[in-house]
Coordinates of C-alpha atoms in Angstrom, one line a residue:
Chain A
I1093 CA 84.0 110.2 72.8
G1094 CA 80.0 110.3 73.0
L1095 CA 82.9 106.0 71.9
L1096 CA 80.7 106.0 76.0
L1097 CA 77.6 105.2 73.7
L1098 CA 79.0 102.4 72.6
H1099 CA 80.4 101.0 75.7
H1100 CA 77.0 100.5 77.3
D1101 CA 76.5 97.8 75.4
F1102 CA 74.9 91.4 74.9
W1103 CA 73.8 92.0 78.3
D1104 CA 72.2 88.3 79.6
D1105 CA 73.4 86.6 77.2
A1106 CA 75.5 83.4 77.7
T1107 CA 76.8 82.8 73.5
L1108 CA 80.2 82.2 73.8
V1109 CA 82.3 83.5 70.6
G1110 CA 84.3 80.8 68.7
G1111 CA 83.1 78.3 71.9
F1112 CA 86.0 80.3 74.0
L1113 CA 85.4 83.7 75.2
P1114 CA 81.7 85.4 75.9
I1115 CA 80.0 87.5 73.9
G1116 CA 79.8 90.4 76.2
L1117 CA 83.5 90.1 77.0
A1118 CA 84.3 89.9 73.7
Y1119 CA 82.2 93.4 72.4
H1120 CA 84.0 95.3 75.0
V1121 CA 87.7 93.5 73.2
A1122 CA 86.7 95.1 70.3
L1123 CA 85.6 98.3 71.3
S1124 CA 89.2 98.6 73.6
I1125 CA 90.6 98.3 70.0
L1126 CA 88.6 101.0 68.5
I1127 CA 89.4 102.7 71.3
T1128 CA 92.7 102.4 70.6
V1129 CA 92.6 103.4 67.0
A1130 CA 90.2 106.1 67.6
W1131 CA 93.1 108.3 70.1
A1132 CA 95.6 107.4 67.4
Chain B
M13 CA 84.6 72.1 68.2
N14 CA 86.5 75.1 66.3
D15 CA 90.4 73.7 65.5
Y16 CA 92.6 76.2 66.5
S17 CA 95.9 74.4 66.2
A18 CA 97.8 76.3 63.4
L19 CA 97.0 79.8 65.3
T20 CA 98.1 78.7 68.9
S21 CA 101.3 76.4 68.1
L22 CA 103.3 79.2 70.9
P23 CA 106.9 78.3 70.7
S24 CA 108.5 75.2 72.5
V25 CA 110.2 76.8 75.3
L26 CA 106.3 78.1 76.6
L27 CA 104.8 74.9 76.7
A28 CA 108.1 73.8 78.8
L29 CA 106.2 76.6 81.6
Q30 CA 104.0 74.2 82.0
A31 CA 103.5 72.2 85.1
T32 CA 104.0 69.7 87.2
D33 CA 102.5 70.0 90.8
A34 CA 105.8 69.7 93.0
S35 CA 106.1 66.9 94.6
D36 CA 108.5 68.6 97.3
S37 CA 106.5 71.5 98.5
M38 CA 109.1 72.9 100.8
S39 CA 112.3 72.7 97.8
A40 CA 108.6 74.6 95.9
G41 CA 108.3 77.0 98.3
L42 CA 112.1 77.9 98.5
I43 CA 112.0 78.0 94.3
R44 CA 109.8 80.3 94.0
L45 CA 110.7 82.3 97.4
L46 CA 114.9 82.8 95.8
V47 CA 113.6 83.9 92.5
I48 CA 111.5 86.4 93.9
V49 CA 114.6 87.9 95.9
A50 CA 116.6 87.5 92.5
Y51 CA 113.9 90.1 91.6
F52 CA 114.6 92.2 94.1
C53 CA 117.8 92.6 94.1
L54 CA 117.5 93.3 90.4
L55 CA 115.5 96.3 91.0
L56 CA 118.2 97.6 93.7
I57 CA 120.9 97.0 91.2
L58 CA 119.0 99.7 88.7
G59 CA 117.4 101.9 91.3
G60 CA 121.6 102.1 92.2
V61 CA 122.4 102.6 88.3
A62 CA 120.1 105.2 88.3
T63 CA 121.4 107.0 91.2
S64 CA 125.2 107.5 89.4
F65 CA 122.6 109.8 86.7
L66 CA 120.8 111.9 89.8
K67 CA 121.5 115.4 89.2
N68 CA 122.4 117.2 92.9
S69 CA 118.7 119.7 92.5
N70 CA 115.2 118.7 93.6
R71 CA 114.1 118.9 90.2
D72 CA 115.8 116.3 89.2
Y73 CA 115.6 114.6 92.1
L74 CA 111.1 115.2 92.2
L75 CA 110.9 116.1 88.5
A76 CA 113.7 114.0 86.9
S77 CA 114.5 117.6 85.4
H78 CA 111.6 117.4 82.7
S79 CA 113.2 114.6 80.9
I80 CA 111.0 111.9 80.3
G81 CA 110.2 111.2 76.8
P82 CA 107.0 109.0 75.3
F83 CA 108.4 106.0 75.6
L84 CA 109.2 106.3 79.1
L85 CA 106.3 108.1 79.8
L86 CA 103.7 105.7 78.9
M87 CA 105.1 102.9 80.9
S88 CA 105.8 105.0 83.8
L89 CA 101.8 106.4 83.5
F90 CA 100.5 102.7 82.8
G91 CA 102.6 101.0 85.7
T92 CA 101.7 103.6 88.0
T93 CA 98.3 103.1 87.1
M94 CA 98.4 99.5 87.2
T95 CA 97.9 98.5 91.1
A96 CA 97.4 94.6 92.8
F97 CA 93.6 96.2 91.9
A98 CA 94.6 95.2 88.1
L99 CA 96.1 92.0 88.7
V100 CA 95.1 90.3 92.3
G101 CA 92.0 92.7 92.0
S102 CA 90.5 92.1 89.1
S103 CA 90.7 88.7 88.8
G104 CA 89.7 87.9 92.2
E105 CA 86.2 90.3 91.5
A106 CA 85.8 88.2 88.1
F107 CA 85.7 85.3 90.7
V108 CA 83.0 86.8 92.7
D109 CA 80.7 88.7 89.6
G110 CA 82.0 87.5 86.1
I111 CA 83.0 88.7 83.1
G112 CA 81.5 92.2 83.5
I113 CA 83.9 94.0 85.4
Y114 CA 85.9 94.4 82.4
G115 CA 82.6 96.2 80.8
K116 CA 82.6 98.2 84.5
L117 CA 86.4 99.3 84.5
A118 CA 88.3 98.2 81.6
S119 CA 87.1 99.1 78.9
I120 CA 85.9 102.5 79.8
S121 CA 89.2 103.5 81.9
G122 CA 91.0 102.8 78.4
L123 CA 88.6 105.5 77.6
V124 CA 88.9 107.8 80.3
H125 CA 92.5 107.7 81.0
S126 CA 93.1 108.8 77.9
L127 CA 91.0 111.6 78.1
C128 CA 91.8 112.8 81.1
F129 CA 95.5 112.6 79.8
F130 CA 94.7 115.0 76.5
V131 CA 92.6 117.0 78.2
I132 CA 93.6 117.6 81.8
G133 CA 97.5 116.3 81.9
T134 CA 99.1 117.7 78.4
R135 CA 97.2 121.8 80.1
V136 CA 98.9 120.4 83.8
W137 CA 101.9 120.4 82.3
K138 CA 102.3 123.3 80.0
Y139 CA 101.3 124.9 82.9
G140 CA 103.4 123.3 85.6
K141 CA 106.3 123.4 82.9
R142 CA 105.7 127.7 82.8
F143 CA 105.6 128.1 86.3
G144 CA 107.6 125.6 88.0
H145 CA 105.0 123.8 89.9
T146 CA 105.8 120.2 91.8
T147 CA 102.8 119.0 93.3
Q148 CA 99.7 119.1 92.1
I149 CA 98.9 121.7 95.3
D150 CA 101.8 123.7 93.4
F151 CA 99.4 124.0 91.0
F152 CA 95.6 125.0 92.7
R153 CA 98.2 128.0 94.9
D154 CA 99.6 129.5 92.6
R155 CA 95.9 129.5 90.0
L156 CA 93.6 130.6 92.8
D157 CA 96.4 133.0 95.0
S158 CA 95.5 130.8 97.3
P159 CA 98.8 129.7 100.2
R160 CA 97.3 128.1 102.2
M161 CA 95.2 125.8 99.7
G162 CA 98.1 123.2 101.0
L163 CA 96.1 122.9 104.3
F164 CA 92.4 121.8 103.0
L165 CA 94.1 119.7 100.1
F166 CA 97.4 117.9 101.6
P167 CA 95.4 115.9 104.4
V168 CA 92.9 114.7 101.8
L169 CA 94.8 113.7 99.1
I170 CA 97.0 111.8 102.3
L171 CA 93.6 110.3 103.5
L172 CA 92.5 108.9 99.7
L173 CA 96.0 107.5 99.0
I174 CA 96.2 105.6 102.4
P175 CA 93.7 103.2 100.8
Y176 CA 95.6 103.3 97.6
V177 CA 98.7 101.9 99.6
L178 CA 96.9 99.5 102.2
G179 CA 96.1 97.7 99.2
G180 CA 99.9 97.6 97.7
V181 CA 100.3 96.2 100.8
I182 CA 97.7 93.9 101.9
A183 CA 98.0 91.8 97.9
S184 CA 102.4 91.7 98.0
G185 CA 101.7 90.0 102.0
T186 CA 99.2 87.7 100.2
V187 CA 101.0 87.1 97.0
V188 CA 103.9 85.9 98.7
Q189 CA 102.5 83.9 101.4
S190 CA 100.5 82.0 98.8
L191 CA 103.8 81.3 96.2
T192 CA 106.1 80.6 99.6
A193 CA 103.6 78.2 101.0
G194 CA 105.6 75.2 102.3
A195 CA 108.4 76.8 102.2
F196 CA 109.3 77.4 105.8
P197 CA 106.6 74.2 107.5
T198 CA 107.9 74.5 111.3
F199 CA 108.8 78.4 111.6
F200 CA 105.4 79.6 109.8
P201 CA 102.6 76.6 110.9
H202 CA 99.3 77.9 109.3
E203 CA 95.8 76.3 109.9
Q204 CA 94.6 76.0 106.0
A205 CA 97.2 73.6 104.2
A206 CA 97.9 75.7 101.0
L207 CA 99.1 78.7 103.6
A208 CA 101.1 76.7 105.4
G209 CA 104.7 77.7 105.7
G210 CA 104.6 80.4 103.3
V211 CA 106.5 83.7 103.7
P212 CA 103.6 85.6 106.2
P213 CA 101.7 88.7 105.5
Y214 CA 103.5 91.0 107.7
L215 CA 107.2 89.8 106.8
G216 CA 106.3 89.9 102.7
S217 CA 104.9 92.8 102.8
L218 CA 108.2 94.7 105.1
V219 CA 110.1 93.1 102.6
V220 CA 108.2 95.4 100.1
C221 CA 107.8 98.4 101.4
L222 CA 111.5 98.2 102.0
V223 CA 113.0 97.4 98.8
V224 CA 110.5 100.0 97.2
L225 CA 111.1 102.5 99.3
S226 CA 115.6 101.9 99.1
Y227 CA 115.1 102.7 95.3
V228 CA 112.7 105.9 95.5
F229 CA 115.3 107.2 98.3
F230 CA 118.5 106.5 96.1
G231 CA 116.7 107.0 92.5
G232 CA 114.1 109.5 92.5
M233 CA 112.2 110.0 90.0
R234 CA 114.1 108.8 87.7
G235 CA 115.3 105.9 89.4
T236 CA 110.8 105.7 90.2
A237 CA 110.5 106.7 85.7
W238 CA 112.9 103.4 85.3
A239 CA 111.9 101.3 88.3
N240 CA 108.1 101.3 86.7
C241 CA 109.3 101.3 83.2
F242 CA 111.2 97.3 83.6
Q243 CA 108.3 96.6 86.1
T244 CA 105.7 97.0 83.5
L245 CA 107.6 95.1 80.5
V246 CA 107.6 92.8 83.8
F247 CA 104.4 91.9 85.2
M248 CA 102.8 92.8 81.3
V249 CA 105.2 89.6 79.8
L250 CA 104.8 87.3 82.7
G251 CA 101.1 88.2 82.7
I252 CA 100.7 86.6 79.2
V253 CA 102.7 83.8 79.9
T254 CA 100.5 83.3 83.2
F255 CA 97.7 82.7 81.6
Y256 CA 98.9 81.0 78.8
V257 CA 100.4 78.0 81.8
I258 CA 97.3 78.6 83.7
A259 CA 94.5 78.4 80.7
M260 CA 96.6 75.0 78.8
K261 CA 96.1 73.6 82.5
L262 CA 93.2 74.3 83.7
G263 CA 92.0 73.4 80.4
N264 CA 93.8 70.5 79.7
G265 CA 93.3 70.8 75.5
T266 CA 95.7 70.4 72.3
D267 CA 96.1 74.1 71.7
L268 CA 95.9 77.4 73.7
F269 CA 91.8 78.3 72.4
S270 CA 90.6 74.3 73.0
S271 CA 92.1 74.6 77.0
M272 CA 90.5 78.6 76.7
A273 CA 86.8 76.2 75.8
N274 CA 87.2 72.9 78.1
A275 CA 88.8 75.9 81.1
I276 CA 84.8 77.9 80.1
R277 CA 82.4 75.2 80.1
E278 CA 81.7 74.4 83.5
V279 CA 82.0 77.9 84.6
P280 CA 77.8 79.1 86.1
R281 CA 76.0 81.1 83.5
K282 CA 76.1 83.9 86.2
H283 CA 80.0 84.6 85.5
I284 CA 79.8 84.7 81.6
T285 CA 76.8 87.5 81.4
R286 CA 75.9 90.7 83.3
E287 CA 72.6 89.2 84.2
E288 CA 73.4 90.0 87.7
M289 CA 74.6 92.9 87.3
S290 CA 71.8 96.3 87.3
H291 CA 72.4 98.5 84.3
S292 CA 72.3 101.2 87.1
L293 CA 75.8 100.7 88.7
F294 CA 77.3 100.4 85.4
I295 CA 76.5 103.4 84.3
T296 CA 77.6 104.5 87.3
Y297 CA 81.1 103.2 87.3
M298 CA 81.9 104.9 83.9
L299 CA 82.8 108.2 87.1
I300 CA 85.7 106.1 88.8
P301 CA 88.3 106.5 86.1
L302 CA 87.9 110.0 86.3
S303 CA 89.8 109.7 89.4
V304 CA 93.0 109.2 87.2
G305 CA 92.7 113.2 86.6
T306 CA 93.1 114.1 90.1
F307 CA 95.6 111.3 91.3
P308 CA 98.6 113.1 92.7
H309 CA 101.3 110.1 92.0
I310 CA 99.8 110.6 88.3
F311 CA 100.2 114.8 88.3
Q312 CA 104.1 114.5 89.2
H313 CA 104.5 111.9 86.5
W314 CA 102.9 114.4 83.4
L315 CA 105.2 117.1 85.2
T316 CA 108.0 114.8 84.4
A317 CA 107.4 114.6 80.6
K318 CA 110.2 116.2 77.9
N319 CA 107.3 117.9 75.9
A320 CA 103.7 118.0 75.0
A321 CA 104.6 115.6 72.1
A322 CA 105.6 112.8 74.6
F323 CA 101.8 112.9 75.8
K324 CA 100.4 111.5 72.6
L325 CA 102.4 108.0 73.1
P326 CA 100.4 107.4 76.6
I327 CA 97.1 108.4 75.0
V328 CA 97.2 105.9 72.0
M329 CA 98.7 102.9 73.3
H330 CA 97.0 103.2 77.6
P331 CA 94.0 101.6 76.1
F332 CA 95.4 99.0 74.2
F333 CA 97.8 98.0 76.7
I334 CA 94.5 97.9 79.7
M335 CA 93.2 95.5 77.5
L336 CA 96.5 93.6 77.1
V337 CA 96.3 92.9 80.9
W338 CA 92.9 93.0 82.8
V339 CA 91.7 90.1 80.0
P340 CA 93.4 87.6 80.7
C341 CA 93.2 88.3 84.0
I342 CA 89.1 88.7 84.1
L343 CA 89.4 85.1 81.7
I344 CA 91.7 83.6 85.2
G345 CA 88.8 85.0 87.8
V346 CA 86.2 83.4 85.5
W347 CA 87.7 79.7 84.8
A348 CA 88.2 80.2 89.1
A349 CA 84.5 80.0 89.3
A350 CA 84.0 76.5 87.8
P351 CA 83.2 73.6 90.3
G352 CA 86.4 72.3 92.1
V353 CA 89.3 74.4 90.7
L354 CA 90.0 75.9 94.1
P355 CA 89.6 75.1 97.8
E356 CA 86.0 74.0 98.1
E357 CA 85.0 76.2 101.2
W358 CA 86.2 79.0 98.8
Y359 CA 82.4 79.1 97.0
G360 CA 81.0 80.1 99.6
Q361 CA 82.4 83.0 100.7
P362 CA 83.9 84.3 97.7
M363 CA 84.2 87.6 98.4
A364 CA 86.4 86.5 101.6
H365 CA 89.0 84.5 99.4
Q366 CA 89.0 86.9 96.1
N367 CA 92.1 88.2 97.1
K368 CA 93.8 84.6 97.3
V369 CA 93.1 83.7 93.7
L370 CA 95.6 84.3 90.8
S371 CA 98.7 83.1 93.7
Y372 CA 96.9 80.0 93.7
L373 CA 96.4 79.0 90.3
V374 CA 99.8 80.5 89.8
T375 CA 101.3 78.0 92.9
K376 CA 98.8 75.3 92.0
H377 CA 99.7 75.2 87.6
T378 CA 103.4 75.8 87.7
T379 CA 106.4 74.8 88.2
P380 CA 108.5 76.2 91.1
L381 CA 110.5 78.4 88.8
V382 CA 108.0 79.3 86.7
G383 CA 105.7 80.3 89.6
G384 CA 108.5 82.3 91.0
L385 CA 108.9 84.1 88.1
L386 CA 105.0 85.0 87.9
A387 CA 105.5 85.7 91.6
A388 CA 107.6 88.5 90.8
G389 CA 105.2 90.4 87.9
I390 CA 102.2 90.2 90.6
L391 CA 104.8 91.8 92.7
A392 CA 105.9 94.2 89.9
A393 CA 102.2 95.7 89.1
V394 CA 102.3 96.4 93.0
M395 CA 105.7 97.8 93.1
S396 CA 105.3 99.5 90.0
S397 CA 102.3 101.3 91.8
L398 CA 103.4 101.0 95.8
D399 CA 107.0 103.5 94.7
S400 CA 105.6 106.5 93.2
Q401 CA 103.1 106.8 95.8
F402 CA 105.8 107.0 98.3
L403 CA 107.4 109.9 96.2
C404 CA 104.7 112.2 95.6
M405 CA 103.7 112.1 99.5
G406 CA 107.0 113.0 100.0
T407 CA 107.5 115.7 97.9
M408 CA 103.4 117.1 98.4
F409 CA 104.8 117.1 102.3
T410 CA 108.0 119.0 101.8
N411 CA 106.8 120.9 99.0
D412 CA 103.8 122.1 100.5
I413 CA 103.6 121.5 104.1
Y414 CA 107.1 121.5 105.1
Q415 CA 108.8 124.5 103.2
R416 CA 105.6 126.4 103.5
F417 CA 105.1 126.4 106.9
V418 CA 106.9 124.6 109.8
R419 CA 110.3 126.1 108.0
R420 CA 108.7 129.8 107.8
A421 CA 107.5 129.1 111.5
D422 CA 110.8 128.3 112.6
A423 CA 112.7 130.9 110.1
V424 CA 110.0 133.8 111.8
S425 CA 110.3 132.3 115.6
N426 CA 114.5 132.0 114.9
S427 CA 114.9 135.3 112.8
T428 CA 117.3 133.6 111.1
A429 CA 118.4 133.7 107.1
V430 CA 117.9 130.8 105.5
A431 CA 120.7 130.3 102.0
A432 CA 119.1 128.1 100.3
S433 CA 120.8 126.1 97.7
P434 CA 121.6 127.3 94.4
A435 CA 120.4 123.7 93.2
T436 CA 116.9 124.4 95.1
E437 CA 116.8 128.1 93.7
A438 CA 116.5 127.0 90.5
A439 CA 113.3 124.3 92.1
T440 CA 111.5 127.0 93.2
P441 CA 108.4 128.4 91.2
T442 CA 108.1 131.0 89.9
G443 CA 104.5 131.8 90.0
A444 CA 102.7 134.6 92.3
A445 CA 101.9 132.0 95.2
A446 CA 104.8 130.5 95.0
A447 CA 106.7 133.2 95.9
E448 CA 105.0 132.9 99.7
R449 CA 107.4 129.1 100.2
L450 CA 111.2 129.5 102.3
P451 CA 112.7 126.9 100.4
A452 CA 115.3 124.8 102.0
P453 CA 118.4 123.5 101.3
A454 CA 117.8 120.4 99.0
E455 CA 119.4 117.5 101.6
T456 CA 117.5 118.7 104.0
S457 CA 114.6 118.8 101.0
V458 CA 115.1 115.3 100.7
W459 CA 115.3 114.1 103.9
V460 CA 112.1 115.6 104.9
A461 CA 109.9 113.9 101.6
R462 CA 112.2 110.6 103.6
G463 CA 111.0 110.4 107.3
F464 CA 107.8 111.8 105.9
I465 CA 107.3 108.4 103.8
L466 CA 108.7 106.9 106.3
A467 CA 105.9 107.4 108.4
I468 CA 103.2 106.6 106.0
V469 CA 104.4 103.8 105.0
A470 CA 104.8 102.3 108.2
I471 CA 100.8 103.9 109.1
S472 CA 99.9 101.6 106.6
Y473 CA 101.9 98.8 106.9
I474 CA 100.5 98.6 110.2
L475 CA 96.5 98.8 109.0
G476 CA 98.5 96.3 106.7
I477 CA 98.8 94.1 108.6
V478 CA 95.4 94.7 111.1
L479 CA 93.1 94.7 107.8
D480 CA 94.4 91.7 106.0
G481 CA 91.9 90.0 103.9
R482 CA 89.8 92.8 103.0
S483 CA 89.3 93.2 99.7
I484 CA 91.9 95.6 97.3
F485 CA 89.1 95.3 94.8
R486 CA 87.1 97.5 97.3
L487 CA 89.1 99.7 99.3
S488 CA 90.7 101.0 95.6
I489 CA 87.3 101.5 94.8
W490 CA 86.0 103.7 97.3
C491 CA 89.8 105.4 96.9
F492 CA 89.4 106.0 93.4
S493 CA 85.6 107.4 94.7
G494 CA 87.1 110.1 96.8
F495 CA 89.4 111.1 93.7
T496 CA 86.5 111.4 91.2
G497 CA 85.4 113.8 93.8
L498 CA 87.9 115.9 92.6
F499 CA 87.7 116.3 89.8
P500 CA 85.1 119.0 89.3
L501 CA 87.9 121.4 90.9
I502 CA 90.5 120.6 88.3
L503 CA 88.5 120.4 85.0
A504 CA 87.0 123.6 86.7
A505 CA 91.0 125.3 87.2
L506 CA 91.9 124.6 84.1
Y507 CA 89.0 125.9 81.6
W508 CA 86.9 128.2 84.1
R509 CA 87.6 131.6 85.0
G510 CA 85.3 131.8 87.7
L511 CA 86.7 129.4 90.2
T512 CA 88.1 130.5 93.6
A513 CA 89.8 129.7 96.5
R514 CA 86.4 129.8 99.1
G515 CA 84.3 127.6 95.8
T516 CA 87.7 125.0 95.7
Q517 CA 88.1 125.0 99.3
A518 CA 84.5 124.4 100.1
G519 CA 84.3 121.7 97.8
I520 CA 87.4 119.3 99.6
V521 CA 85.7 119.7 102.5
T522 CA 82.6 118.2 100.7
M523 CA 84.2 115.8 99.1
A524 CA 85.4 115.0 102.4
V525 CA 82.7 115.0 104.0
T526 CA 80.8 112.8 102.0
W527 CA 83.2 110.7 101.0
S528 CA 83.6 109.6 104.9
Y529 CA 80.2 109.3 105.6
F530 CA 79.8 107.0 102.7
F531 CA 82.9 104.9 104.1
Y532 CA 81.0 104.6 107.2
V533 CA 77.6 103.3 106.3
S534 CA 79.4 101.0 103.8
G535 CA 80.4 99.4 106.3
F536 CA 84.0 101.2 105.8
G537 CA 84.0 99.7 102.2
Q538 CA 84.0 96.1 102.9
G539 CA 80.2 95.5 102.3
V540 CA 77.3 94.3 104.4
M541 CA 76.9 91.1 106.1
G542 CA 73.7 89.7 105.5
E543 CA 70.9 88.0 107.4
D544 CA 72.6 84.6 106.5
G545 CA 75.8 85.7 107.4
V546 CA 77.1 85.9 103.5
Q547 CA 79.1 89.4 103.7
R548 CA 77.6 91.2 100.2
P549 CA 78.6 95.2 98.3
Y550 CA 76.5 97.9 100.1
K551 CA 74.1 98.9 98.2
L552 CA 73.2 102.5 97.4
L553 CA 69.8 103.7 95.5
V554 CA 68.1 106.5 94.5
P555 CA 65.4 107.4 96.7
G556 CA 62.3 106.5 95.5
T557 CA 63.9 103.8 92.8
D558 CA 65.4 100.0 92.4
W559 CA 68.3 102.1 90.8
D560 CA 71.1 101.5 92.5
I561 CA 74.8 103.2 92.3
L562 CA 78.3 103.9 93.3
P563 CA 78.7 106.8 96.2
V564 CA 80.5 107.7 94.0
V565 CA 77.7 109.9 92.7
P566 CA 76.4 111.9 95.3
I567 CA 80.1 112.6 96.4
T568 CA 80.8 114.0 92.8
L569 CA 77.3 116.0 92.3
A570 CA 77.8 117.5 96.5
T571 CA 81.3 118.7 95.5
T572 CA 80.4 120.2 91.9
V573 CA 77.3 122.1 93.5
V574 CA 79.1 123.5 96.6
M575 CA 81.8 124.5 94.3
L576 CA 80.0 126.3 92.0
A577 CA 77.2 128.0 94.8
V578 CA 81.0 129.3 97.2
S579 CA 82.9 130.3 93.9
W580 CA 80.0 132.5 92.5
L581 CA 79.6 134.3 95.8
T582 CA 83.2 134.6 96.7
P583 CA 86.2 136.7 95.1
K584 CA 88.1 135.8 92.1
P585 CA 91.5 135.2 92.3
S586 CA 93.7 138.6 90.7
A587 CA 93.1 139.6 87.0
E588 CA 96.6 139.2 86.9
T589 CA 96.1 135.5 87.6
L590 CA 94.0 134.7 85.4
Q591 CA 95.7 136.3 82.6
R592 CA 98.5 134.2 83.0
Y593 CA 95.7 131.6 82.6
F594 CA 93.8 131.8 80.4
D595 CA 95.0 134.5 78.1
E596 CA 97.0 133.5 75.0
A597 CA 96.8 133.6 71.6
T598 CA 96.1 130.4 70.6
V599 CA 92.7 129.3 72.9
P600 CA 93.5 126.3 74.7
T601 CA 90.6 124.1 74.2
P602 CA 91.2 120.7 72.5

């Protein structure tokens, strides 16, 4: 649980992953999947 | 540009959903209205079917006889936590502030909500089933040997739930008006062309409230759980369809990903980064999801579980489901920040228009039939929370106020014995403090609950009309802040022997006072008007620094300090009570 550290991430990086997804959002989407796996 | 067309060739049925601007706005508005009405009828039928499964007991009406399995528990917990805040609020806030909203509230909620289900929910369910608790107040009363706990906790819980219900009332009125625009131009003229002829909020939210009240009144918790499950499936599926349709329309690409790339190209930089968001504020948002540990309606859903293992599926899938709902809504809100997507005047005052972003885009970029279906999806998210909130408020009033104080006073003054029905006796908790309650016949209890729900809904409805236009996002954050302020109390009650009734009561009062103070100085949650005439969120700075934090930090800290201090100075619950809760063969820690 102490995932909490990973949550506090890319702050002013405007890179678009794949040309359509802001990297800050992409990171947290990946984190959501990691959290799901961790709870499993 | 990357070519993702092979990956994103969705079925032709979805492609057919892509919109054309309706040439006849009147018939378009009417079609959307008819779809919404058909959806309401479907819900009422579902409530009616659930009624036929209702057993004649309070326990079944209020807790579905502890019979809810993993899938239904997952859907009802998720549907209840995903409110107007999740769809209408998140897209609106992303339009104002950009992608930061996902990290601030969505990914952290996936971690913290499941943590609350694991650490608080399973424990609450275990004690609730063992000692016969029906409500949160039941638990605190029994755990702390405090018959009068309800007098402290009940008004505070209702005070905090009203802004939450209010968010749903405002959202439903806004969505119905936007999506039925053009239907009745003669009856409902409006100065904004985009809203002219739409069913006005006072009528739309009234119908939504009446539909929810109907299936809650007649289906009880079982009907609510079924409706929650159905509506959660509806808004998850239609949310993804909405995302696809709007992406293809705004981006106008050959496939989904190229459309998404086109849609984000003109979005201002501040919306695709968090450069204008403070680190300290982001950190303090971590406390907001703890509120799920003290929501009384979530508490009641926990008690419906068939067994402890039923919690495993909600714990695992909740974070993934949050992602499925929030990512599309946030991207839609971010795309809306690009020039020309929304009416020009909305960009100058984004906070004033944020509630309308999602429904405006649905209206503008979909066919009337699809628009009606998507409207039903948005309303499903709103209604799947309102139902649980209505039911739990009625339950708390009947269980913790009416049966305990009103009927007791009547019985004493009239010196008459009350014959409880067998069903009610079966529903009576077996804990020590629970013996204080004077049970009412099952039918009377249910009607008292309905009367109280009607009163609260009427108050929320009137406030919703008066305060229409308030930010759903900010109203919800204030509601969550208060519930997070109560979190130390539930955590201590479950894991600390030293907690006392006086310590808990002092903590509740401290939370209420500090929350009320900050709510007042923040312009009642709506932010403060700057010298330039633009409304901005209220900023609370840590003294001597430029760190801005959410008011939930001082509220929670003050509650914790007072709870600990008063508990150390006041007498603890009886040894018998502590033994019932803490002395087991196996240690109850995860």
